[in-house]
Amino acid sequence: MVTHPIQQPSTVVAAARPPAPRQHRPTLHGDVHALARALAGSREPHWRERLVVRLGPLGRAFADHVRVTEGPAGLYAELLHQAPRLDRGVRLLAREHADIAAAIVALQHVAEAPGVPVEELCGRAAQLLRALHRHRQRGADLLWEAYQADLGGET
């Protein structure tokens, strides 16, 4: 026989708990901003070294972005399943992946080469940042079009 109240687990207490800490994983967005900050300091000593250091994580984050978006289980496959009309936009984004990945590698090689003028590095880095910004905007526009535009009859 129970002589004291039975304690039931509280769903309120569980819901009020903060989520378990996750391992910090840099994002592509954060790595792009880090590159932009490095570019802003182009007149400082050791700028070239900071640029090279920022390009490594950016390249890895972009490769992760490509892995998550492309492929049979990627975001683009899901988009095409939801909205087949977006095939052209998805193909454009996939082509941009190859161009941007090549630009990251090329910038890294140029930044590591001795004697390349700062102006050339700044120009290439700024061009890469513009390409990344355009790619991000096109991807956001495509997502909006896929999930916000109600044309009816698809699926």
PDB file of C-alpha atoms in Angstrom, residues 34-114:
ATOM      1  CA  ALA A  34      34.616  35.351 -41.615  1.00  0.00           C
ATOM      2  CA  LEU A  35      36.032  35.650 -45.139  1.00  0.00           C
ATOM      3  CA  ALA A  36      34.398  39.067 -45.535  1.00  0.00           C
ATOM      4  CA  ARG A  37      35.964  40.215 -42.244  1.00  0.00           C
ATOM      5  CA  ALA A  38      39.349  38.922 -43.385  1.00  0.00           C
ATOM      6  CA  LEU A  39      38.930  40.786 -46.662  1.00  0.00           C
ATOM      7  CA  ALA A  40      38.145  44.007 -44.793  1.00  0.00           C
ATOM      8  CA  GLY A  41      41.547  43.854 -43.096  1.00  0.00           C
ATOM      9  CA  SER A  42      43.554  43.713 -46.325  1.00  0.00           C
ATOM     10  CA  ARG A  43      45.887  46.514 -45.223  1.00  0.00           C
ATOM     11  CA  GLU A  44      46.861  44.809 -41.955  1.00  0.00           C
ATOM     12  CA  PRO A  45      50.008  42.737 -41.421  1.00  0.00           C
ATOM     13  CA  HIS A  46      49.606  38.978 -41.958  1.00  0.00           C
ATOM     14  CA  TRP A  47      46.392  39.579 -43.888  1.00  0.00           C
ATOM     15  CA  ARG A  48      47.266  37.015 -46.543  1.00  0.00           C
ATOM     16  CA  GLU A  49      47.761  34.323 -43.884  1.00  0.00           C
ATOM     17  CA  ARG A  50      44.371  35.115 -42.320  1.00  0.00           C
ATOM     18  CA  LEU A  51      42.763  34.903 -45.756  1.00  0.00           C
ATOM     19  CA  VAL A  52      44.303  31.474 -46.374  1.00  0.00           C
ATOM     20  CA  VAL A  53      43.189  30.300 -42.921  1.00  0.00           C
ATOM     21  CA  ARG A  54      39.583  31.408 -43.625  1.00  0.00           C
ATOM     22  CA  LEU A  55      39.425  29.674 -47.000  1.00  0.00           C
ATOM     23  CA  GLY A  56      39.935  26.174 -45.543  1.00  0.00           C
ATOM     24  CA  PRO A  57      36.780  26.192 -43.377  1.00  0.00           C
ATOM     25  CA  LEU A  58      34.850  27.947 -46.131  1.00  0.00           C
ATOM     26  CA  GLY A  59      35.759  25.201 -48.592  1.00  0.00           C
ATOM     27  CA  ARG A  60      34.708  22.483 -46.124  1.00  0.00           C
ATOM     28  CA  ALA A  61      31.439  24.249 -45.271  1.00  0.00           C
ATOM     29  CA  PHE A  62      30.644  24.702 -48.957  1.00  0.00           C
ATOM     30  CA  ALA A  63      31.374  21.018 -49.642  1.00  0.00           C
ATOM     31  CA  ASP A  64      28.987  20.179 -46.794  1.00  0.00           C
ATOM     32  CA  HIS A  65      26.369  22.481 -48.350  1.00  0.00           C
ATOM     33  CA  VAL A  66      26.735  20.668 -51.679  1.00  0.00           C
ATOM     34  CA  ARG A  67      26.411  17.280 -49.964  1.00  0.00           C
ATOM     35  CA  VAL A  68      23.216  18.347 -48.156  1.00  0.00           C
ATOM     36  CA  THR A  69      21.564  19.867 -51.206  1.00  0.00           C
ATOM     37  CA  GLU A  70      22.503  17.513 -54.034  1.00  0.00           C
ATOM     38  CA  GLY A  71      21.977  13.787 -54.398  1.00  0.00           C
ATOM     39  CA  PRO A  72      18.957  11.500 -54.263  1.00  0.00           C
ATOM     40  CA  ALA A  73      18.091  12.386 -50.645  1.00  0.00           C
ATOM     41  CA  GLY A  74      19.183  16.028 -50.800  1.00  0.00           C
ATOM     42  CA  LEU A  75      17.220  19.229 -50.552  1.00  0.00           C
ATOM     43  CA  TYR A  76      17.074  19.659 -54.313  1.00  0.00           C
ATOM     44  CA  ALA A  77      15.471  16.235 -54.760  1.00  0.00           C
ATOM     45  CA  GLU A  78      12.862  17.212 -52.180  1.00  0.00           C
ATOM     46  CA  LEU A  79      12.244  20.516 -53.962  1.00  0.00           C
ATOM     47  CA  LEU A  80      11.747  18.757 -57.276  1.00  0.00           C
ATOM     48  CA  HIS A  81       9.379  16.283 -55.651  1.00  0.00           C
ATOM     49  CA  GLN A  82       7.294  19.153 -54.220  1.00  0.00           C
ATOM     50  CA  ALA A  83       7.556  21.441 -57.242  1.00  0.00           C
ATOM     51  CA  PRO A  84       8.788  19.841 -60.480  1.00  0.00           C
ATOM     52  CA  ARG A  85       8.464  23.205 -62.232  1.00  0.00           C
ATOM     53  CA  LEU A  86      11.647  24.307 -60.431  1.00  0.00           C
ATOM     54  CA  ASP A  87      13.915  21.932 -62.358  1.00  0.00           C
ATOM     55  CA  ARG A  88      15.664  24.737 -64.242  1.00  0.00           C
ATOM     56  CA  GLY A  89      16.430  26.654 -61.024  1.00  0.00           C
ATOM     57  CA  VAL A  90      17.732  23.526 -59.307  1.00  0.00           C
ATOM     58  CA  ARG A  91      20.021  22.755 -62.243  1.00  0.00           C
ATOM     59  CA  LEU A  92      21.341  26.334 -62.154  1.00  0.00           C
ATOM     60  CA  LEU A  93      22.146  26.067 -58.436  1.00  0.00           C
ATOM     61  CA  ALA A  94      23.908  22.725 -58.967  1.00  0.00           C
ATOM     62  CA  ARG A  95      26.046  24.245 -61.747  1.00  0.00           C
ATOM     63  CA  GLU A  96      26.906  27.143 -59.452  1.00  0.00           C
ATOM     64  CA  HIS A  97      28.177  24.627 -56.897  1.00  0.00           C
ATOM     65  CA  ALA A  98      30.933  23.501 -59.240  1.00  0.00           C
ATOM     66  CA  ASP A  99      31.861  27.076 -60.162  1.00  0.00           C
ATOM     67  CA  ILE A 100      31.979  28.286 -56.551  1.00  0.00           C
ATOM     68  CA  ALA A 101      33.951  25.257 -55.337  1.00  0.00           C
ATOM     69  CA  ALA A 102      36.494  25.863 -58.119  1.00  0.00           C
ATOM     70  CA  ALA A 103      36.689  29.565 -57.218  1.00  0.00           C
ATOM     71  CA  ILE A 104      37.412  28.724 -53.569  1.00  0.00           C
ATOM     72  CA  VAL A 105      40.230  26.357 -54.553  1.00  0.00           C
ATOM     73  CA  ALA A 106      41.642  28.850 -57.073  1.00  0.00           C
ATOM     74  CA  LEU A 107      41.610  31.677 -54.530  1.00  0.00           C
ATOM     75  CA  GLN A 108      43.366  29.474 -52.003  1.00  0.00           C
ATOM     76  CA  HIS A 109      46.114  28.650 -54.528  1.00  0.00           C
ATOM     77  CA  VAL A 110      46.551  32.287 -55.512  1.00  0.00           C
ATOM     78  CA  ALA A 111      46.597  33.430 -51.866  1.00  0.00           C
ATOM     79  CA  GLU A 112      49.302  30.865 -51.059  1.00  0.00           C
ATOM     80  CA  ALA A 113      51.457  31.904 -54.036  1.00  0.00           C
ATOM     81  CA  PRO A 114      54.167  34.431 -53.220  1.00  0.00           C
TER      82      PRO A 114
END
